[in-house]
Amino acid sequence: MKRILISIENFGLGGIEKSLINLMKKINNEYDIDVIVQRRNDFFETQEIKKKVYEVSSNRNVLIRKIINFFKLFKYYVFNHNKYDVSVSYTTSNKVSSLIALISSKNSVLWVHSNYYYYFNKDVNEFKKFFNRIKVHKFNKIVLVSDDAKKDFDNIYPELSNKTISINNQVDIESITESSKEKLETNISKGYFLFVGRLEEKSKKITRLIEAFKLLKENGFSNKLLILGNGP
């Protein structure tokens, strides 16, 4: 059975974490999978996932913090270099996740969960600065979660287009269907357009939703907009 290492920042509340859990449900019985996390923060139930903890130092002294983290990474390298058949950096923006994935196998994968071309407002320099920081050129494969995201990435990094593939985030339809049958006690009346998600403008574009809903209202749409979520 092939061994896979998946590196993620934590299992707190978020779409990246939920998509990994949904992915694990599909492949967990086919592979021997370890998940390495940097913080002990479990919002989701993850007992079925084998987790290892790689805690990054948050020492207030910058020099001490860098020294501690250097030796932590060196120790990880000594005991885990090419230990796995495949290794995945699942938290795109996290540099430590990238380093762990690059160390852990000869077949490293970077999982990109957003179209960062739009995240950086079409600023190609910021786009490249972001991906160069996480050493994108060193990965063997780069997974993007939509065809559009892949197209924009390939346009900016044509030299990496042979490494990119598009895989949509996994959705647990059965769980959603079952959850939809649960009755909730609420004082919300019918006739609402509902948004549920993290309230963070840069990636979620909440203002775009509000502007779109304003256009609907101007064209006779009578329902109200209800936004549920927490902050960044």
JSON list of N, CA, C and O in Angstrom, two decimals, residues 63-114:
[
{"chain": "A", "resi": 63, "resn": "LEU", "atom": "N", "xyz": [14.86, 36.18, 16.13]},
{"chain": "A", "resi": 63, "resn": "LEU", "atom": "CA", "xyz": [16.06, 35.38, 15.95]},
{"chain": "A", "resi": 63, "resn": "LEU", "atom": "C", "xyz": [15.89, 34.00, 16.58]},
{"chain": "A", "resi": 63, "resn": "LEU", "atom": "O", "xyz": [16.20, 32.97, 15.96]},
{"chain": "A", "resi": 64, "resn": "ILE", "atom": "N", "xyz": [15.40, 33.97, 17.82]},
{"chain": "A", "resi": 64, "resn": "ILE", "atom": "CA", "xyz": [15.19, 32.70, 18.51]},
{"chain": "A", "resi": 64, "resn": "ILE", "atom": "C", "xyz": [14.17, 31.85, 17.75]},
{"chain": "A", "resi": 64, "resn": "ILE", "atom": "O", "xyz": [14.34, 30.64, 17.59]},
{"chain": "A", "resi": 65, "resn": "ARG", "atom": "N", "xyz": [13.10, 32.50, 17.30]},
{"chain": "A", "resi": 65, "resn": "ARG", "atom": "CA", "xyz": [12.07, 31.77, 16.55]},
{"chain": "A", "resi": 65, "resn": "ARG", "atom": "C", "xyz": [12.65, 31.12, 15.29]},
{"chain": "A", "resi": 65, "resn": "ARG", "atom": "O", "xyz": [12.36, 29.97, 14.98]},
{"chain": "A", "resi": 66, "resn": "LYS", "atom": "N", "xyz": [13.47, 31.87, 14.57]},
{"chain": "A", "resi": 66, "resn": "LYS", "atom": "CA", "xyz": [14.07, 31.34, 13.34]},
{"chain": "A", "resi": 66, "resn": "LYS", "atom": "C", "xyz": [15.01, 30.17, 13.64]},
{"chain": "A", "resi": 66, "resn": "LYS", "atom": "O", "xyz": [15.03, 29.17, 12.90]},
{"chain": "A", "resi": 67, "resn": "ILE", "atom": "N", "xyz": [15.77, 30.29, 14.70]},
{"chain": "A", "resi": 67, "resn": "ILE", "atom": "CA", "xyz": [16.70, 29.21, 15.07]},
{"chain": "A", "resi": 67, "resn": "ILE", "atom": "C", "xyz": [15.94, 27.94, 15.45]},
{"chain": "A", "resi": 67, "resn": "ILE", "atom": "O", "xyz": [16.27, 26.84, 15.00]},
{"chain": "A", "resi": 68, "resn": "ILE", "atom": "N", "xyz": [14.89, 28.10, 16.28]},
{"chain": "A", "resi": 68, "resn": "ILE", "atom": "CA", "xyz": [14.09, 26.95, 16.70]},
{"chain": "A", "resi": 68, "resn": "ILE", "atom": "C", "xyz": [13.45, 26.27, 15.49]},
{"chain": "A", "resi": 68, "resn": "ILE", "atom": "O", "xyz": [13.52, 25.04, 15.34]},
{"chain": "A", "resi": 69, "resn": "ASN", "atom": "N", "xyz": [12.87, 27.07, 14.61]},
{"chain": "A", "resi": 69, "resn": "ASN", "atom": "CA", "xyz": [12.19, 26.50, 13.45]},
{"chain": "A", "resi": 69, "resn": "ASN", "atom": "C", "xyz": [13.16, 25.88, 12.46]},
{"chain": "A", "resi": 69, "resn": "ASN", "atom": "O", "xyz": [12.83, 24.89, 11.80]},
{"chain": "A", "resi": 70, "resn": "PHE", "atom": "N", "xyz": [14.37, 26.42, 12.37]},
{"chain": "A", "resi": 70, "resn": "PHE", "atom": "CA", "xyz": [15.39, 25.82, 11.51]},
{"chain": "A", "resi": 70, "resn": "PHE", "atom": "C", "xyz": [15.73, 24.42, 12.00]},
{"chain": "A", "resi": 70, "resn": "PHE", "atom": "O", "xyz": [15.80, 23.46, 11.21]},
{"chain": "A", "resi": 71, "resn": "PHE", "atom": "N", "xyz": [15.95, 24.27, 13.29]},
{"chain": "A", "resi": 71, "resn": "PHE", "atom": "CA", "xyz": [16.33, 22.95, 13.83]},
{"chain": "A", "resi": 71, "resn": "PHE", "atom": "C", "xyz": [15.16, 21.97, 13.80]},
{"chain": "A", "resi": 71, "resn": "PHE", "atom": "O", "xyz": [15.36, 20.76, 13.63]},
{"chain": "A", "resi": 72, "resn": "LYS", "atom": "N", "xyz": [13.94, 22.48, 13.95]},
{"chain": "A", "resi": 72, "resn": "LYS", "atom": "CA", "xyz": [12.77, 21.61, 13.81]},
{"chain": "A", "resi": 72, "resn": "LYS", "atom": "C", "xyz": [12.70, 21.04, 12.40]},
{"chain": "A", "resi": 72, "resn": "LYS", "atom": "O", "xyz": [12.45, 19.85, 12.20]},
{"chain": "A", "resi": 73, "resn": "LEU", "atom": "N", "xyz": [12.92, 21.91, 11.41]},
{"chain": "A", "resi": 73, "resn": "LEU", "atom": "CA", "xyz": [12.86, 21.48, 10.02]},
{"chain": "A", "resi": 73, "resn": "LEU", "atom": "C", "xyz": [14.01, 20.53, 9.70]},
{"chain": "A", "resi": 73, "resn": "LEU", "atom": "O", "xyz": [13.84, 19.53, 8.98]},
{"chain": "A", "resi": 74, "resn": "PHE", "atom": "N", "xyz": [15.18, 20.80, 10.25]},
{"chain": "A", "resi": 74, "resn": "PHE", "atom": "CA", "xyz": [16.34, 19.92, 10.04]},
{"chain": "A", "resi": 74, "resn": "PHE", "atom": "C", "xyz": [16.07, 18.53, 10.61]},
{"chain": "A", "resi": 74, "resn": "PHE", "atom": "O", "xyz": [16.37, 17.51, 9.99]},
{"chain": "A", "resi": 75, "resn": "LYS", "atom": "N", "xyz": [15.51, 18.50, 11.82]},
{"chain": "A", "resi": 75, "resn": "LYS", "atom": "CA", "xyz": [15.17, 17.22, 12.44]},
{"chain": "A", "resi": 75, "resn": "LYS", "atom": "C", "xyz": [14.15, 16.46, 11.61]},
{"chain": "A", "resi": 75, "resn": "LYS", "atom": "O", "xyz": [14.25, 15.24, 11.42]},
{"chain": "A", "resi": 76, "resn": "TYR", "atom": "N", "xyz": [13.14, 17.19, 11.09]},
{"chain": "A", "resi": 76, "resn": "TYR", "atom": "CA", "xyz": [12.14, 16.54, 10.25]},
{"chain": "A", "resi": 76, "resn": "TYR", "atom": "C", "xyz": [12.80, 15.96, 9.01]},
{"chain": "A", "resi": 76, "resn": "TYR", "atom": "O", "xyz": [12.47, 14.84, 8.58]},
{"chain": "A", "resi": 77, "resn": "TYR", "atom": "N", "xyz": [13.73, 16.70, 8.42]},
{"chain": "A", "resi": 77, "resn": "TYR", "atom": "CA", "xyz": [14.44, 16.24, 7.22]},
{"chain": "A", "resi": 77, "resn": "TYR", "atom": "C", "xyz": [15.19, 14.93, 7.50]},
{"chain": "A", "resi": 77, "resn": "TYR", "atom": "O", "xyz": [15.12, 13.97, 6.73]},
{"chain": "A", "resi": 78, "resn": "VAL", "atom": "N", "xyz": [15.90, 14.89, 8.62]},
{"chain": "A", "resi": 78, "resn": "VAL", "atom": "CA", "xyz": [16.70, 13.72, 8.96]},
{"chain": "A", "resi": 78, "resn": "VAL", "atom": "C", "xyz": [15.85, 12.45, 9.05]},
{"chain": "A", "resi": 78, "resn": "VAL", "atom": "O", "xyz": [16.24, 11.38, 8.56]},
{"chain": "A", "resi": 79, "resn": "PHE", "atom": "N", "xyz": [14.66, 12.57, 9.67]},
{"chain": "A", "resi": 79, "resn": "PHE", "atom": "CA", "xyz": [13.85, 11.38, 9.92]},
{"chain": "A", "resi": 79, "resn": "PHE", "atom": "C", "xyz": [12.78, 11.11, 8.85]},
{"chain": "A", "resi": 79, "resn": "PHE", "atom": "O", "xyz": [12.19, 10.02, 8.85]},
{"chain": "A", "resi": 80, "resn": "ASN", "atom": "N", "xyz": [12.55, 12.06, 7.95]},
{"chain": "A", "resi": 80, "resn": "ASN", "atom": "CA", "xyz": [11.42, 11.89, 7.02]},
{"chain": "A", "resi": 80, "resn": "ASN", "atom": "C", "xyz": [11.75, 12.16, 5.55]},
{"chain": "A", "resi": 80, "resn": "ASN", "atom": "O", "xyz": [10.86, 12.14, 4.72]},
{"chain": "A", "resi": 81, "resn": "HIS", "atom": "N", "xyz": [13.01, 12.38, 5.25]},
{"chain": "A", "resi": 81, "resn": "HIS", "atom": "CA", "xyz": [13.38, 12.68, 3.86]},
{"chain": "A", "resi": 81, "resn": "HIS", "atom": "C", "xyz": [13.02, 11.52, 2.94]},
{"chain": "A", "resi": 81, "resn": "HIS", "atom": "O", "xyz": [13.46, 10.39, 3.13]},
{"chain": "A", "resi": 82, "resn": "ASN", "atom": "N", "xyz": [12.15, 11.80, 1.97]},
{"chain": "A", "resi": 82, "resn": "ASN", "atom": "CA", "xyz": [11.69, 10.80, 0.99]},
{"chain": "A", "resi": 82, "resn": "ASN", "atom": "C", "xyz": [11.10, 9.54, 1.64]},
{"chain": "A", "resi": 82, "resn": "ASN", "atom": "O", "xyz": [11.20, 8.43, 1.11]},
{"chain": "A", "resi": 83, "resn": "LYS", "atom": "N", "xyz": [10.47, 9.74, 2.77]},
{"chain": "A", "resi": 83, "resn": "LYS", "atom": "CA", "xyz": [9.88, 8.61, 3.51]},
{"chain": "A", "resi": 83, "resn": "LYS", "atom": "C", "xyz": [8.59, 8.13, 2.86]},
{"chain": "A", "resi": 83, "resn": "LYS", "atom": "O", "xyz": [8.20, 6.96, 3.01]},
{"chain": "A", "resi": 84, "resn": "TYR", "atom": "N", "xyz": [7.92, 9.01, 2.14]},
{"chain": "A", "resi": 84, "resn": "TYR", "atom": "CA", "xyz": [6.61, 8.70, 1.57]},
{"chain": "A", "resi": 84, "resn": "TYR", "atom": "C", "xyz": [6.68, 8.55, 0.04]},
{"chain": "A", "resi": 84, "resn": "TYR", "atom": "O", "xyz": [7.63, 9.01, -0.59]},
{"chain": "A", "resi": 85, "resn": "ASP", "atom": "N", "xyz": [5.67, 7.90, -0.50]},
{"chain": "A", "resi": 85, "resn": "ASP", "atom": "CA", "xyz": [5.58, 7.76, -1.96]},
{"chain": "A", "resi": 85, "resn": "ASP", "atom": "C", "xyz": [5.11, 9.05, -2.61]},
{"chain": "A", "resi": 85, "resn": "ASP", "atom": "O", "xyz": [5.55, 9.40, -3.70]},
{"chain": "A", "resi": 86, "resn": "VAL", "atom": "N", "xyz": [4.19, 9.73, -1.92]},
{"chain": "A", "resi": 86, "resn": "VAL", "atom": "CA", "xyz": [3.65, 11.00, -2.41]},
{"chain": "A", "resi": 86, "resn": "VAL", "atom": "C", "xyz": [3.47, 11.93, -1.22]},
{"chain": "A", "resi": 86, "resn": "VAL", "atom": "O", "xyz": [3.09, 11.48, -0.13]},
{"chain": "A", "resi": 87, "resn": "SER", "atom": "N", "xyz": [3.73, 13.21, -1.41]},
{"chain": "A", "resi": 87, "resn": "SER", "atom": "CA", "xyz": [3.51, 14.19, -0.33]},
{"chain": "A", "resi": 87, "resn": "SER", "atom": "C", "xyz": [2.80, 15.41, -0.91]},
{"chain": "A", "resi": 87, "resn": "SER", "atom": "O", "xyz": [3.10, 15.86, -2.02]},
{"chain": "A", "resi": 88, "resn": "VAL", "atom": "N", "xyz": [1.86, 15.93, -0.14]},
{"chain": "A", "resi": 88, "resn": "VAL", "atom": "CA", "xyz": [0.98, 17.00, -0.62]},
{"chain": "A", "resi": 88, "resn": "VAL", "atom": "C", "xyz": [1.01, 18.19, 0.33]},
{"chain": "A", "resi": 88, "resn": "VAL", "atom": "O", "xyz": [0.84, 18.04, 1.54]},
{"chain": "A", "resi": 89, "resn": "SER", "atom": "N", "xyz": [1.23, 19.38, -0.22]},
{"chain": "A", "resi": 89, "resn": "SER", "atom": "CA", "xyz": [1.05, 20.61, 0.55]},
{"chain": "A", "resi": 89, "resn": "SER", "atom": "C", "xyz": [-0.38, 21.07, 0.28]},
{"chain": "A", "resi": 89, "resn": "SER", "atom": "O", "xyz": [-0.70, 21.53, -0.81]},
{"chain": "A", "resi": 90, "resn": "TYR", "atom": "N", "xyz": [-1.23, 20.94, 1.30]},
{"chain": "A", "resi": 90, "resn": "TYR", "atom": "CA", "xyz": [-2.67, 21.18, 1.09]},
{"chain": "A", "resi": 90, "resn": "TYR", "atom": "C", "xyz": [-3.11, 22.58, 1.49]},
{"chain": "A", "resi": 90, "resn": "TYR", "atom": "O", "xyz": [-4.17, 23.04, 1.09]},
{"chain": "A", "resi": 91, "resn": "THR", "atom": "N", "xyz": [-2.31, 23.27, 2.31]},
{"chain": "A", "resi": 91, "resn": "THR", "atom": "CA", "xyz": [-2.61, 24.67, 2.63]},
{"chain": "A", "resi": 91, "resn": "THR", "atom": "C", "xyz": [-1.73, 25.53, 1.73]},
{"chain": "A", "resi": 91, "resn": "THR", "atom": "O", "xyz": [-0.56, 25.74, 2.01]},
{"chain": "A", "resi": 92, "resn": "THR", "atom": "N", "xyz": [-2.30, 26.01, 0.64]},
{"chain": "A", "resi": 92, "resn": "THR", "atom": "CA", "xyz": [-1.54, 26.64, -0.43]},
{"chain": "A", "resi": 92, "resn": "THR", "atom": "C", "xyz": [-0.59, 27.71, 0.06]},
{"chain": "A", "resi": 92, "resn": "THR", "atom": "O", "xyz": [0.59, 27.75, -0.33]},
{"chain": "A", "resi": 93, "resn": "SER", "atom": "N", "xyz": [-1.07, 28.60, 0.91]},
{"chain": "A", "resi": 93, "resn": "SER", "atom": "CA", "xyz": [-0.30, 29.78, 1.28]},
{"chain": "A", "resi": 93, "resn": "SER", "atom": "C", "xyz": [0.74, 29.53, 2.36]},
{"chain": "A", "resi": 93, "resn": "SER", "atom": "O", "xyz": [1.55, 30.41, 2.66]},
{"chain": "A", "resi": 94, "resn": "ASN", "atom": "N", "xyz": [0.76, 28.33, 2.93]},
{"chain": "A", "resi": 94, "resn": "ASN", "atom": "CA", "xyz": [1.61, 28.07, 4.08]},
{"chain": "A", "resi": 94, "resn": "ASN", "atom": "C", "xyz": [2.98, 27.55, 3.64]},
{"chain": "A", "resi": 94, "resn": "ASN", "atom": "O", "xyz": [3.10, 26.46, 3.09]},
{"chain": "A", "resi": 95, "resn": "LYS", "atom": "N", "xyz": [4.01, 28.32, 3.92]},
{"chain": "A", "resi": 95, "resn": "LYS", "atom": "CA", "xyz": [5.36, 27.97, 3.48]},
{"chain": "A", "resi": 95, "resn": "LYS", "atom": "C", "xyz": [5.86, 26.70, 4.16]},
{"chain": "A", "resi": 95, "resn": "LYS", "atom": "O", "xyz": [6.54, 25.89, 3.52]},
{"chain": "A", "resi": 96, "resn": "VAL", "atom": "N", "xyz": [5.52, 26.52, 5.43]},
{"chain": "A", "resi": 96, "resn": "VAL", "atom": "CA", "xyz": [5.96, 25.32, 6.15]},
{"chain": "A", "resi": 96, "resn": "VAL", "atom": "C", "xyz": [5.35, 24.07, 5.53]},
{"chain": "A", "resi": 96, "resn": "VAL", "atom": "O", "xyz": [6.02, 23.04, 5.38]},
{"chain": "A", "resi": 97, "resn": "SER", "atom": "N", "xyz": [4.07, 24.15, 5.15]},
{"chain": "A", "resi": 97, "resn": "SER", "atom": "CA", "xyz": [3.43, 23.01, 4.48]},
{"chain": "A", "resi": 97, "resn": "SER", "atom": "C", "xyz": [4.17, 22.64, 3.20]},
{"chain": "A", "resi": 97, "resn": "SER", "atom": "O", "xyz": [4.36, 21.46, 2.89]},
{"chain": "A", "resi": 98, "resn": "SER", "atom": "N", "xyz": [4.59, 23.66, 2.46]},
{"chain": "A", "resi": 98, "resn": "SER", "atom": "CA", "xyz": [5.32, 23.42, 1.22]},
{"chain": "A", "resi": 98, "resn": "SER", "atom": "C", "xyz": [6.66, 22.74, 1.50]},
{"chain": "A", "resi": 98, "resn": "SER", "atom": "O", "xyz": [7.02, 21.77, 0.83]},
{"chain": "A", "resi": 99, "resn": "LEU", "atom": "N", "xyz": [7.39, 23.23, 2.49]},
{"chain": "A", "resi": 99, "resn": "LEU", "atom": "CA", "xyz": [8.70, 22.66, 2.81]},
{"chain": "A", "resi": 99, "resn": "LEU", "atom": "C", "xyz": [8.57, 21.21, 3.26]},
{"chain": "A", "resi": 99, "resn": "LEU", "atom": "O", "xyz": [9.36, 20.35, 2.86]},
{"chain": "A", "resi": 100, "resn": "ILE", "atom": "N", "xyz": [7.57, 20.94, 4.08]},
{"chain": "A", "resi": 100, "resn": "ILE", "atom": "CA", "xyz": [7.35, 19.57, 4.56]},
{"chain": "A", "resi": 100, "resn": "ILE", "atom": "C", "xyz": [7.05, 18.64, 3.40]},
{"chain": "A", "resi": 100, "resn": "ILE", "atom": "O", "xyz": [7.58, 17.52, 3.31]},
{"chain": "A", "resi": 101, "resn": "ALA", "atom": "N", "xyz": [6.18, 19.09, 2.48]},
{"chain": "A", "resi": 101, "resn": "ALA", "atom": "CA", "xyz": [5.83, 18.26, 1.33]},
{"chain": "A", "resi": 101, "resn": "ALA", "atom": "C", "xyz": [7.04, 18.01, 0.43]},
{"chain": "A", "resi": 101, "resn": "ALA", "atom": "O", "xyz": [7.25, 16.90, -0.07]},
{"chain": "A", "resi": 102, "resn": "LEU", "atom": "N", "xyz": [7.85, 19.04, 0.21]},
{"chain": "A", "resi": 102, "resn": "LEU", "atom": "CA", "xyz": [9.03, 18.90, -0.65]},
{"chain": "A", "resi": 102, "resn": "LEU", "atom": "C", "xyz": [10.07, 17.97, -0.03]},
{"chain": "A", "resi": 102, "resn": "LEU", "atom": "O", "xyz": [10.79, 17.27, -0.75]},
{"chain": "A", "resi": 103, "resn": "ILE", "atom": "N", "xyz": [10.15, 17.93, 1.28]},
{"chain": "A", "resi": 103, "resn": "ILE", "atom": "CA", "xyz": [11.10, 17.06, 1.96]},
{"chain": "A", "resi": 103, "resn": "ILE", "atom": "C", "xyz": [10.64, 15.60, 1.95]},
{"chain": "A", "resi": 103, "resn": "ILE", "atom": "O", "xyz": [11.44, 14.68, 1.80]},
{"chain": "A", "resi": 104, "resn": "SER", "atom": "N", "xyz": [9.33, 15.39, 2.08]},
{"chain": "A", "resi": 104, "resn": "SER", "atom": "CA", "xyz": [8.80, 14.07, 2.46]},
{"chain": "A", "resi": 104, "resn": "SER", "atom": "C", "xyz": [8.77, 13.03, 1.35]},
{"chain": "A", "resi": 104, "resn": "SER", "atom": "O", "xyz": [8.61, 11.84, 1.61]},
{"chain": "A", "resi": 105, "resn": "SER", "atom": "N", "xyz": [8.87, 13.45, 0.08]},
{"chain": "A", "resi": 105, "resn": "SER", "atom": "CA", "xyz": [8.86, 12.48, -1.01]},
{"chain": "A", "resi": 105, "resn": "SER", "atom": "C", "xyz": [9.47, 13.08, -2.27]},
{"chain": "A", "resi": 105, "resn": "SER", "atom": "O", "xyz": [9.66, 14.30, -2.37]},
{"chain": "A", "resi": 106, "resn": "LYS", "atom": "N", "xyz": [9.74, 12.20, -3.22]},
{"chain": "A", "resi": 106, "resn": "LYS", "atom": "CA", "xyz": [10.22, 12.65, -4.54]},
{"chain": "A", "resi": 106, "resn": "LYS", "atom": "C", "xyz": [9.05, 13.07, -5.42]},
{"chain": "A", "resi": 106, "resn": "LYS", "atom": "O", "xyz": [9.26, 13.63, -6.51]},
{"chain": "A", "resi": 107, "resn": "ASN", "atom": "N", "xyz": [7.83, 12.77, -4.99]},
{"chain": "A", "resi": 107, "resn": "ASN", "atom": "CA", "xyz": [6.62, 13.10, -5.76]},
{"chain": "A", "resi": 107, "resn": "ASN", "atom": "C", "xyz": [5.78, 14.08, -4.96]},
{"chain": "A", "resi": 107, "resn": "ASN", "atom": "O", "xyz": [4.82, 13.71, -4.28]},
{"chain": "A", "resi": 108, "resn": "SER", "atom": "N", "xyz": [6.15, 15.34, -5.02]},
{"chain": "A", "resi": 108, "resn": "SER", "atom": "CA", "xyz": [5.49, 16.36, -4.22]},
{"chain": "A", "resi": 108, "resn": "SER", "atom": "C", "xyz": [4.38, 17.05, -5.03]},
{"chain": "A", "resi": 108, "resn": "SER", "atom": "O", "xyz": [4.52, 17.29, -6.23]},
{"chain": "A", "resi": 109, "resn": "VAL", "atom": "N", "xyz": [3.30, 17.40, -4.33]},
{"chain": "A", "resi": 109, "resn": "VAL", "atom": "CA", "xyz": [2.13, 18.00, -4.96]},
{"chain": "A", "resi": 109, "resn": "VAL", "atom": "C", "xyz": [1.74, 19.27, -4.21]},
{"chain": "A", "resi": 109, "resn": "VAL", "atom": "O", "xyz": [1.65, 19.26, -2.98]},
{"chain": "A", "resi": 110, "resn": "LEU", "atom": "N", "xyz": [1.52, 20.33, -4.96]},
{"chain": "A", "resi": 110, "resn": "LEU", "atom": "CA", "xyz": [0.99, 21.57, -4.38]},
{"chain": "A", "resi": 110, "resn": "LEU", "atom": "C", "xyz": [-0.48, 21.69, -4.75]},
{"chain": "A", "resi": 110, "resn": "LEU", "atom": "O", "xyz": [-0.83, 21.64, -5.93]},
{"chain": "A", "resi": 111, "resn": "TRP", "atom": "N", "xyz": [-1.35, 21.83, -3.75]},
{"chain": "A", "resi": 111, "resn": "TRP", "atom": "CA", "xyz": [-2.80, 21.92, -3.98]},
{"chain": "A", "resi": 111, "resn": "TRP", "atom": "C", "xyz": [-3.21, 23.39, -3.87]},
{"chain": "A", "resi": 111, "resn": "TRP", "atom": "O", "xyz": [-3.04, 24.00, -2.81]},
{"chain": "A", "resi": 112, "resn": "VAL", "atom": "N", "xyz": [-3.73, 23.94, -4.95]},
{"chain": "A", "resi": 112, "resn": "VAL", "atom": "CA", "xyz": [-4.06, 25.36, -5.01]},
{"chain": "A", "resi": 112, "resn": "VAL", "atom": "C", "xyz": [-5.58, 25.51, -4.95]},
{"chain": "A", "resi": 112, "resn": "VAL", "atom": "O", "xyz": [-6.29, 25.09, -5.86]},
{"chain": "A", "resi": 113, "resn": "HIS", "atom": "N", "xyz": [-6.09, 26.13, -3.88]},
{"chain": "A", "resi": 113, "resn": "HIS", "atom": "CA", "xyz": [-7.52, 26.13, -3.59]},
{"chain": "A", "resi": 113, "resn": "HIS", "atom": "C", "xyz": [-8.28, 27.35, -4.08]},
{"chain": "A", "resi": 113, "resn": "HIS", "atom": "O", "xyz": [-9.48, 27.48, -3.81]},
{"chain": "A", "resi": 114, "resn": "SER", "atom": "N", "xyz": [-7.62, 28.23, -4.78]},
{"chain": "A", "resi": 114, "resn": "SER", "atom": "CA", "xyz": [-8.30, 29.44, -5.23]},
{"chain": "A", "resi": 114, "resn": "SER", "atom": "C", "xyz": [-7.68, 29.89, -6.55]},
{"chain": "A", "resi": 114, "resn": "SER", "atom": "O", "xyz": [-6.57, 29.46, -6.91]}
]
